[in-house]
Tab-separated table of C-alpha atoms in Angstrom:
chain	number	residue	atom	x	y	z
I	1	UNK	CA	52.148	73.670	-21.601
I	2	UNK	CA	52.880	70.841	-22.095
I	3	UNK	CA	49.917	69.865	-24.174
I	4	UNK	CA	49.102	66.937	-26.776
I	5	UNK	CA	51.952	67.631	-28.990
I	6	UNK	CA	54.587	67.809	-26.142
I	7	UNK	CA	53.213	64.908	-24.342
I	8	UNK	CA	53.203	62.465	-27.018
I	9	UNK	CA	56.916	63.441	-28.133
I	10	UNK	CA	57.960	62.151	-24.397
I	11	UNK	CA	55.681	58.798	-24.797
I	12	UNK	CA	57.679	58.288	-28.205
I	13	UNK	CA	61.201	58.796	-26.593
I	14	UNK	CA	59.820	56.412	-23.419
I	15	UNK	CA	58.826	53.933	-26.320
I	16	UNK	CA	61.993	54.538	-28.173
I	17	UNK	CA	64.155	54.230	-25.554
I	18	UNK	CA	62.598	52.156	-22.516
I	19	UNK	CA	60.454	49.281	-23.726
I	20	UNK	CA	61.470	46.135	-22.864
I	21	UNK	CA	63.732	47.217	-19.866
I	22	UNK	CA	63.382	46.102	-16.300
I	23	UNK	CA	63.275	49.010	-13.795
I	24	UNK	CA	66.525	48.488	-11.203
I	25	UNK	CA	66.369	51.214	-8.998
I	26	UNK	CA	63.782	54.077	-8.501
I	27	UNK	CA	63.360	57.157	-6.556
I	28	UNK	CA	60.210	59.230	-5.966
I	29	UNK	CA	59.792	62.097	-4.528
I	30	UNK	CA	58.470	62.875	-0.749
I	31	UNK	CA	56.413	65.594	-2.437
I	32	UNK	CA	51.980	65.092	-1.541
I	33	UNK	CA	51.034	67.343	-4.049
I	34	UNK	CA	52.222	65.669	-6.883
I	35	UNK	CA	52.699	62.492	-5.791
I	36	UNK	CA	49.130	61.756	-5.071
I	37	UNK	CA	47.623	58.952	-3.323
I	38	UNK	CA	50.739	56.745	-1.930
I	39	UNK	CA	54.066	57.419	0.261
I	40	UNK	CA	57.433	57.460	-1.730
I	41	UNK	CA	58.430	54.367	-0.460
I	42	UNK	CA	55.212	52.117	-1.805
I	43	UNK	CA	55.557	53.891	-5.008
I	44	UNK	CA	59.728	52.735	-5.219
I	45	UNK	CA	58.577	49.381	-4.171
I	46	UNK	CA	56.079	48.990	-6.792
I	47	UNK	CA	58.256	49.923	-9.375
I	48	UNK	CA	61.358	48.139	-8.998
I	49	UNK	CA	62.032	44.612	-10.452
I	50	UNK	CA	58.867	45.792	-12.924
I	51	UNK	CA	59.559	45.303	-16.585
I	52	UNK	CA	58.370	48.635	-18.856
I	53	UNK	CA	55.836	46.973	-21.371
I	54	UNK	CA	54.463	49.778	-23.216
I	55	UNK	CA	54.039	53.852	-22.999
I	56	UNK	CA	50.641	54.904	-23.575
I	57	UNK	CA	49.040	58.399	-23.869
I	58	UNK	CA	45.816	60.088	-23.722
I	59	UNK	CA	44.885	64.048	-24.309
I	60	UNK	CA	47.792	65.416	-21.997
I	61	UNK	CA	48.590	62.213	-19.527
I	62	UNK	CA	50.762	59.919	-20.081
I	63	UNK	CA	51.096	56.198	-18.399
I	64	UNK	CA	53.177	53.519	-18.583
I	65	UNK	CA	52.266	49.757	-18.562
I	66	UNK	CA	54.375	47.799	-16.710
I	67	UNK	CA	54.272	43.541	-16.865
I	68	UNK	CA	51.747	43.700	-14.015
I	69	UNK	CA	49.740	46.386	-12.061
I	70	UNK	CA	49.822	48.980	-10.657
I	71	UNK	CA	50.939	51.307	-13.710
I	72	UNK	CA	52.541	54.775	-13.245
I	73	UNK	CA	50.239	57.413	-14.423
I	74	UNK	CA	51.601	61.039	-15.431
I	75	UNK	CA	49.262	64.137	-15.422
I	76	UNK	CA	51.591	66.999	-16.732
I	77	UNK	CA	49.634	69.888	-15.801
I	78	UNK	CA	51.881	73.168	-16.556
I	79	UNK	CA	55.520	72.318	-16.079
I	80	UNK	CA	55.713	68.548	-16.059
I	81	UNK	CA	58.176	67.245	-18.638
I	82	UNK	CA	60.286	63.437	-19.162
I	83	UNK	CA	63.405	63.441	-19.403
I	84	UNK	CA	66.318	60.666	-20.386
I	85	UNK	CA	69.821	61.086	-19.663
I	86	UNK	CA	71.741	61.828	-22.835
I	87	UNK	CA	68.784	61.467	-24.945
I	88	UNK	CA	67.309	64.409	-26.485
I	89	UNK	CA	64.033	65.189	-25.479
I	90	UNK	CA	62.204	68.111	-27.178
I	91	UNK	CA	62.047	71.151	-24.158
I	92	UNK	CA	59.340	73.718	-23.990
I	93	UNK	CA	58.430	76.563	-22.364
I	94	UNK	CA	58.848	76.426	-18.355
I	95	UNK	CA	60.502	72.783	-18.492
I	96	UNK	CA	63.153	73.263	-15.917
I	97	UNK	CA	66.193	71.137	-16.700
I	98	UNK	CA	69.126	72.115	-18.703
I	99	UNK	CA	71.909	69.768	-20.098
I	100	UNK	CA	74.431	71.617	-17.323
I	101	UNK	CA	72.324	70.974	-14.441
I	102	UNK	CA	72.704	68.256	-11.794
I	103	UNK	CA	71.130	64.795	-12.329
I	104	UNK	CA	68.668	63.780	-10.969
I	105	UNK	CA	67.368	67.356	-10.870
I	106	UNK	CA	66.286	68.827	-8.243
I	107	UNK	CA	62.637	68.863	-9.294
I	108	UNK	CA	62.585	65.179	-10.304
I	109	UNK	CA	59.200	63.673	-9.069
I	110	UNK	CA	60.329	60.156	-10.243
I	111	UNK	CA	63.587	59.055	-11.254
I	112	UNK	CA	64.080	55.667	-12.820
I	113	UNK	CA	66.960	53.233	-13.339
I	114	UNK	CA	67.025	50.863	-16.286
I	115	UNK	CA	68.795	47.615	-16.124
I	116	UNK	CA	70.786	48.601	-19.117
I	117	UNK	CA	72.223	51.620	-17.411
I	118	UNK	CA	69.843	54.310	-18.705
I	119	UNK	CA	68.243	56.792	-16.782
I	120	UNK	CA	64.954	59.194	-17.077
I	121	UNK	CA	63.005	61.344	-14.530
I	122	UNK	CA	59.416	62.990	-14.538
I	123	UNK	CA	60.116	66.456	-13.541
I	124	UNK	CA	57.882	69.625	-12.105
I	125	UNK	CA	59.526	72.421	-11.379
I	126	UNK	CA	55.918	74.335	-10.370
I	127	UNK	CA	54.163	71.093	-8.710
I	128	UNK	CA	51.244	71.205	-10.658
I	129	UNK	CA	51.459	68.022	-12.303
I	130	UNK	CA	49.749	64.490	-10.793
I	131	UNK	CA	51.688	61.586	-10.205
I	132	UNK	CA	49.653	58.106	-9.797
I	133	UNK	CA	50.168	54.468	-9.153
I	134	UNK	CA	47.098	52.883	-10.433
I	135	UNK	CA	45.756	49.063	-11.304
I	136	UNK	CA	44.115	50.582	-14.768
I	137	UNK	CA	44.764	53.980	-15.695
I	138	UNK	CA	42.155	54.223	-18.427
I	139	UNK	CA	39.302	53.398	-15.689
I	140	UNK	CA	40.173	55.743	-13.321
I	141	UNK	CA	40.224	59.588	-13.559
I	142	UNK	CA	40.938	61.825	-15.201
I	143	UNK	CA	41.811	59.736	-17.919
I	144	UNK	CA	38.636	57.559	-17.949
I	145	UNK	CA	36.807	61.267	-18.319
I	146	UNK	CA	38.445	62.302	-21.269
I	147	UNK	CA	37.171	62.646	-24.460
I	148	UNK	CA	38.274	61.530	-27.811
I	149	UNK	CA	41.972	62.235	-27.889
I	150	UNK	CA	42.774	65.062	-30.858
I	151	UNK	CA	45.470	63.486	-32.056
I	152	UNK	CA	43.973	59.467	-32.744
I	153	UNK	CA	40.128	59.879	-31.828
I	154	UNK	CA	39.431	62.816	-33.727
I	155	UNK	CA	35.709	62.799	-34.466
I	156	UNK	CA	34.721	62.905	-38.362
I	157	UNK	CA	33.695	66.236	-39.892
I	158	UNK	CA	29.629	65.526	-39.669
I	159	UNK	CA	30.374	64.311	-36.258
I	160	UNK	CA	32.229	67.289	-35.446
I	161	UNK	CA	29.871	69.679	-37.021
I	162	UNK	CA	26.833	67.771	-35.475
I	163	UNK	CA	28.166	68.033	-31.720
I	164	UNK	CA	29.097	71.647	-32.295
I	165	UNK	CA	25.133	72.687	-32.921
I	166	UNK	CA	24.557	71.541	-29.750
I	167	UNK	CA	27.155	72.813	-27.507
I	168	UNK	CA	25.657	77.015	-26.281
I	169	UNK	CA	29.137	77.975	-24.841
I	170	UNK	CA	32.040	80.261	-26.741
I	171	UNK	CA	34.125	78.091	-28.850
I	172	UNK	CA	37.606	78.194	-26.801
I	173	UNK	CA	36.235	77.278	-23.772
I	174	UNK	CA	34.758	74.080	-25.343
I	175	UNK	CA	37.906	73.641	-27.388
I	176	UNK	CA	39.418	73.375	-23.696
I	177	UNK	CA	36.915	71.238	-22.296
I	178	UNK	CA	39.042	68.136	-21.886
I	179	UNK	CA	35.655	65.806	-21.841
I	180	UNK	CA	34.719	67.027	-25.267
I	181	UNK	CA	38.357	66.870	-26.857
I	182	UNK	CA	41.067	66.120	-25.212
I	183	UNK	CA	44.951	67.510	-25.332
I	184	UNK	CA	43.992	70.634	-26.855
I	185	UNK	CA	45.198	73.318	-24.301
I	186	UNK	CA	46.024	77.409	-24.533
I	187	UNK	CA	48.104	77.585	-27.026
I	188	UNK	CA	46.666	74.601	-29.202
I	189	UNK	CA	43.274	76.157	-29.136
I	190	UNK	CA	44.312	79.833	-30.171
I	191	UNK	CA	46.541	78.528	-32.897
I	192	UNK	CA	43.739	76.146	-34.552
I	193	UNK	CA	41.034	79.357	-34.174
I	194	UNK	CA	43.469	81.563	-35.720
I	195	UNK	CA	45.286	79.412	-38.180
I	196	UNK	CA	46.434	81.950	-41.077
I	197	UNK	CA	47.258	79.744	-43.572
I	198	UNK	CA	43.762	77.622	-43.064
I	199	UNK	CA	41.785	80.619	-42.680
I	200	UNK	CA	39.746	80.012	-39.930
I	201	UNK	CA	39.756	83.288	-38.856
I	202	UNK	CA	37.104	82.447	-35.776
I	203	UNK	CA	36.795	84.801	-32.660
I	204	UNK	CA	37.667	83.065	-29.397
I	205	UNK	CA	34.479	83.782	-27.705
I	206	UNK	CA	32.042	82.842	-30.583
I	207	UNK	CA	29.181	80.860	-29.708
I	208	UNK	CA	29.770	77.157	-30.781
I	209	UNK	CA	26.552	76.213	-31.980
I	210	UNK	CA	26.376	79.406	-33.835
I	211	UNK	CA	29.507	78.210	-36.256
I	212	UNK	CA	28.336	77.360	-39.980
I	213	UNK	CA	29.164	74.339	-41.355
I	214	UNK	CA	31.887	75.668	-43.484
I	215	UNK	CA	33.369	77.132	-40.189
I	216	UNK	CA	33.317	74.090	-38.497
I	217	UNK	CA	34.749	72.018	-41.529
I	218	UNK	CA	37.708	74.294	-41.547
I	219	UNK	CA	37.947	74.414	-37.521
I	220	UNK	CA	38.080	70.553	-37.724
I	221	UNK	CA	40.462	70.671	-40.536
I	222	UNK	CA	42.668	73.230	-38.413
I	223	UNK	CA	43.138	71.226	-35.363
I	224	UNK	CA	44.066	67.970	-37.516
I	225	UNK	CA	46.505	69.209	-39.342
I	226	UNK	CA	48.076	72.074	-36.359
I	227	UNK	CA	47.960	68.696	-34.062
I	228	UNK	CA	49.758	66.374	-36.562
I	229	UNK	CA	52.135	68.908	-37.655
I	230	UNK	CA	53.193	69.744	-34.064
I	231	UNK	CA	53.915	66.041	-33.614
I	232	UNK	CA	55.538	65.370	-36.618
I	233	UNK	CA	58.708	67.975	-35.751
I	234	UNK	CA	58.689	66.689	-32.207
I	235	UNK	CA	56.758	69.399	-30.823
I	236	UNK	CA	60.025	71.580	-31.389
I	237	UNK	CA	58.527	75.185	-31.802
I	238	UNK	CA	61.492	76.485	-33.791
I	239	UNK	CA	60.229	74.895	-36.497
I	240	UNK	CA	56.694	76.042	-36.345
I	241	UNK	CA	55.575	77.417	-39.393
I	242	UNK	CA	56.768	81.130	-39.090
I	243	UNK	CA	53.010	82.399	-39.889
I	244	UNK	CA	51.995	80.258	-36.631
I	245	UNK	CA	50.473	82.181	-33.885
I	246	UNK	CA	52.369	80.174	-31.596
I	247	UNK	CA	55.816	82.523	-32.302
I	248	UNK	CA	53.776	86.137	-31.255
I	249	UNK	CA	51.382	84.709	-28.180
I	250	UNK	CA	53.342	84.493	-25.193
I	251	UNK	CA	53.627	87.162	-22.299
I	252	UNK	CA	50.752	89.478	-23.377
I	253	UNK	CA	53.276	91.347	-25.335
I	254	UNK	CA	52.058	94.394	-27.877
I	255	UNK	CA	52.815	92.470	-31.386
I	256	UNK	CA	52.167	91.509	-34.823
I	257	UNK	CA	51.314	88.438	-36.823
I	258	UNK	CA	51.411	88.511	-40.616
I	259	UNK	CA	51.131	92.397	-40.035
I	260	UNK	CA	48.362	92.238	-38.008
I	261	UNK	CA	47.775	93.223	-34.445
I	262	UNK	CA	47.389	90.749	-31.651
I	263	UNK	CA	45.051	91.647	-28.777
I	264	UNK	CA	44.954	89.684	-25.550
I	265	UNK	CA	41.166	88.538	-23.803
I	266	UNK	CA	39.878	85.876	-21.235
I	267	UNK	CA	38.567	82.931	-22.458
I	268	UNK	CA	37.421	80.082	-21.352
I	269	UNK	CA	39.391	81.173	-18.110
I	270	UNK	CA	42.509	81.711	-20.043
I	271	UNK	CA	44.603	84.354	-21.642
I	272	UNK	CA	43.856	84.326	-25.111
I	273	UNK	CA	45.830	85.650	-28.264
I	274	UNK	CA	43.782	86.967	-31.237
I	275	UNK	CA	43.830	89.202	-34.291
I	276	UNK	CA	40.777	91.129	-34.169
I	277	UNK	CA	40.633	92.608	-38.083
I	278	UNK	CA	40.365	88.204	-38.775
I	279	UNK	CA	38.941	86.925	-36.301
I	280	UNK	CA	35.522	88.418	-35.855
I	281	UNK	CA	32.566	87.948	-33.763
I	282	UNK	CA	28.840	87.047	-36.364
I	283	UNK	CA	26.974	90.479	-36.503
I	284	UNK	CA	23.990	89.210	-34.118
I	285	UNK	CA	26.779	88.059	-31.357
I	286	UNK	CA	28.449	91.387	-31.423
I	287	UNK	CA	25.122	93.213	-31.479
I	288	UNK	CA	23.948	91.268	-28.731
I	289	UNK	CA	27.097	91.695	-26.744
I	290	UNK	CA	26.898	95.481	-26.994
I	291	UNK	CA	23.344	95.783	-25.330
I	292	UNK	CA	23.350	93.843	-22.888
I	293	UNK	CA	25.088	94.709	-19.488
I	294	UNK	CA	27.864	92.341	-18.778
I	295	UNK	CA	27.782	90.066	-15.662
I	296	UNK	CA	30.501	90.151	-13.004
I	297	UNK	CA	33.384	87.706	-13.427
I	298	UNK	CA	32.257	84.764	-11.487
I	299	UNK	CA	36.040	84.643	-9.989
I	300	UNK	CA	36.748	85.948	-6.789
I	301	UNK	CA	40.182	87.613	-5.656
I	302	UNK	CA	42.446	85.311	-4.710
I	303	UNK	CA	40.803	82.344	-6.476
I	304	UNK	CA	43.246	79.696	-7.589
I	305	UNK	CA	43.509	78.949	-10.716
I	306	UNK	CA	42.511	76.079	-12.093
I	307	UNK	CA	46.177	75.392	-13.771
I	308	UNK	CA	46.971	73.261	-10.647
I	309	UNK	CA	44.736	70.614	-12.899
I	310	UNK	CA	45.672	71.579	-16.494
I	311	UNK	CA	44.035	68.721	-17.866
I	312	UNK	CA	40.549	69.156	-16.563
I	313	UNK	CA	39.831	72.951	-17.779
I	314	UNK	CA	36.231	74.021	-17.200
I	315	UNK	CA	34.641	76.389	-19.623
I	316	UNK	CA	33.956	79.446	-18.225
I	317	UNK	CA	30.764	81.875	-19.283
I	318	UNK	CA	32.937	83.662	-21.402
I	319	UNK	CA	30.298	84.758	-23.466
I	320	UNK	CA	29.534	87.503	-20.680
I	321	UNK	CA	33.112	89.092	-21.774
I	322	UNK	CA	32.367	89.555	-24.970
I	323	UNK	CA	31.479	92.834	-24.864
I	324	UNK	CA	34.860	93.709	-23.830
I	325	UNK	CA	36.031	92.327	-27.076
I	326	UNK	CA	33.904	94.695	-29.197
I	327	UNK	CA	35.170	97.844	-29.121
I	328	UNK	CA	33.202	101.211	-30.427
I	329	UNK	CA	34.821	103.265	-32.655
I	330	UNK	CA	36.762	106.143	-31.973
I	331	UNK	CA	34.895	109.208	-30.904
I	332	UNK	CA	31.693	107.488	-30.315
I	333	UNK	CA	31.266	107.553	-26.878
I	334	UNK	CA	32.508	110.460	-24.666
I	335	UNK	CA	35.704	109.449	-22.271
I	336	UNK	CA	35.120	107.322	-19.138
I	337	UNK	CA	31.843	105.972	-21.190
I	338	UNK	CA	31.677	101.742	-22.100
I	339	UNK	CA	34.879	101.508	-19.528
I	340	UNK	CA	35.074	97.673	-18.148
I	341	UNK	CA	36.494	96.928	-14.994
I	342	UNK	CA	37.914	93.540	-14.635
I	343	UNK	CA	37.748	91.212	-12.005
I	344	UNK	CA	41.426	90.948	-10.092
I	345	UNK	CA	42.725	87.982	-10.271
I	346	UNK	CA	46.213	86.909	-8.255
I	347	UNK	CA	47.517	84.007	-9.540
I	348	UNK	CA	50.495	81.803	-8.717
I	349	UNK	CA	51.368	81.303	-12.521
I	350	UNK	CA	53.349	84.648	-13.235
I	351	UNK	CA	56.239	83.185	-15.357
I	352	UNK	CA	57.423	84.013	-18.924
I	353	UNK	CA	54.021	82.444	-20.276
I	354	UNK	CA	51.016	84.284	-19.753
I	355	UNK	CA	48.264	81.780	-19.687
I	356	UNK	CA	46.621	81.939	-16.456
I	357	UNK	CA	47.275	85.692	-15.304
I	358	UNK	CA	45.393	88.603	-15.795
I	359	UNK	CA	47.359	91.664	-15.650
I	360	UNK	CA	45.977	94.610	-13.816
I	361	UNK	CA	48.166	97.795	-13.568
I	362	UNK	CA	45.702	99.308	-11.005
I	363	UNK	CA	44.590	102.062	-13.345
I	364	UNK	CA	40.994	101.714	-13.029
I	365	UNK	CA	41.361	101.286	-9.027
I	366	UNK	CA	43.131	104.682	-9.378
I	367	UNK	CA	40.012	106.308	-11.506
I	368	UNK	CA	37.477	104.843	-8.932
I	369	UNK	CA	39.413	106.496	-6.171
I	370	UNK	CA	39.540	109.922	-7.968
I	371	UNK	CA	35.016	109.241	-8.225
I	372	UNK	CA	35.232	108.058	-4.426
I	373	UNK	CA	37.200	111.679	-3.419
I	374	UNK	CA	35.217	113.777	-5.622
I	375	UNK	CA	32.201	112.404	-3.737
I	376	UNK	CA	33.063	112.708	-0.483
I	377	UNK	CA	34.546	116.306	-1.224
I	378	UNK	CA	30.650	117.251	-2.515
I	379	UNK	CA	29.567	115.867	0.342
I	380	UNK	CA	31.808	117.810	2.624
I	381	UNK	CA	30.860	120.756	1.108
I	382	UNK	CA	27.005	120.528	1.180
I	383	UNK	CA	27.416	119.387	5.145
I	384	UNK	CA	29.134	123.040	5.813
I	385	UNK	CA	26.142	125.083	3.925
I	386	UNK	CA	23.978	123.195	6.031
I	387	UNK	CA	24.952	124.614	9.645
I	388	UNK	CA	21.957	124.599	12.065
I	389	UNK	CA	20.671	128.237	12.622
I	390	UNK	CA	18.439	130.605	14.981
I	391	UNK	CA	17.879	129.543	18.390
I	392	UNK	CA	18.789	125.666	18.501
I	393	UNK	CA	21.562	126.592	16.027
I	394	UNK	CA	23.327	128.792	19.045
I	395	UNK	CA	22.774	126.199	21.693
I	396	UNK	CA	24.041	123.803	19.385
I	397	UNK	CA	27.217	125.564	18.934
I	398	UNK	CA	27.732	126.794	22.597
I	399	UNK	CA	27.315	122.971	23.255
I	400	UNK	CA	29.971	122.415	21.188
I	401	UNK	CA	32.333	124.519	22.573
């Protein structure tokens, strides 16, 4: 969060209320983690006196076209948001500003007052957003590196099927790859792969190239309809269809969607909600996953999550984790067999949304400690049995005394 629907709603709000107006005053936060490549004072000077001509978006990035460059661009990250004073703009999980809060918010990164008195602000409580001042946002990263926009530039069905046939990575990781298709984030990816209404039923770790043409076509339809619907209702989740996964996927809490159990795995480096009763791996892929030894996760302990650059999610080799989602039948193996020990990962993302955290309750560590302690006890018993005897042994005991 926010993803394409939320950013598009913000763009439309600016378009409806700010176009044609001149910037009278600006306050830019002195926060180099968010405000990239320019001082706060220079940023402010570049805005004041300029007229807002248009508001554009690609993927999860938004930028304002002024009557002359440079132009401010906003990469929303995990908690970026646009607020217009006195105007209802859809809020979402992790948004920080409430109607009763101070204005502008203490989390404001760019505050703008227009010549008619209207005020708006870009806020970011968690400081993973990036705000830039660019001569041409479309020709500079990250926007220049984005793939087709999922709302405005979605490939045709035939092009989509053809492109998937060449991709040897897990389907969710591919959908999160902003250079392949831009605007899809964690919740949209989970939704389109599950899609109860349109019967997508695609396992998030299914290799893209292994999908049938029918599955590819269904996925294409799901992407189109989910994104369009979310935008149509102003990204207001209370208006999303009640059978959508969205309503049940947050917090990694045990639960059910449409009567089916939800489980959580890691796919594309992100916590992923899916319904194993419906979203099944193909037989060949499931069999291969069980027969092959699992590789260690590439993430190291303490590795910083990609969430601080949420618009350039890198596809991880998540097919290595397929075996985690392929569970043996009860009683098929004795206790302790087939268990996996997930690599620990410390993340700064630990709020109500679980998108970038993997929980580890320490249970596996305790089991490992028990194994180590048992080995040590056995070693000690063995050493006691091997006490030196004979003349050399007596001498050794005397020396020890």
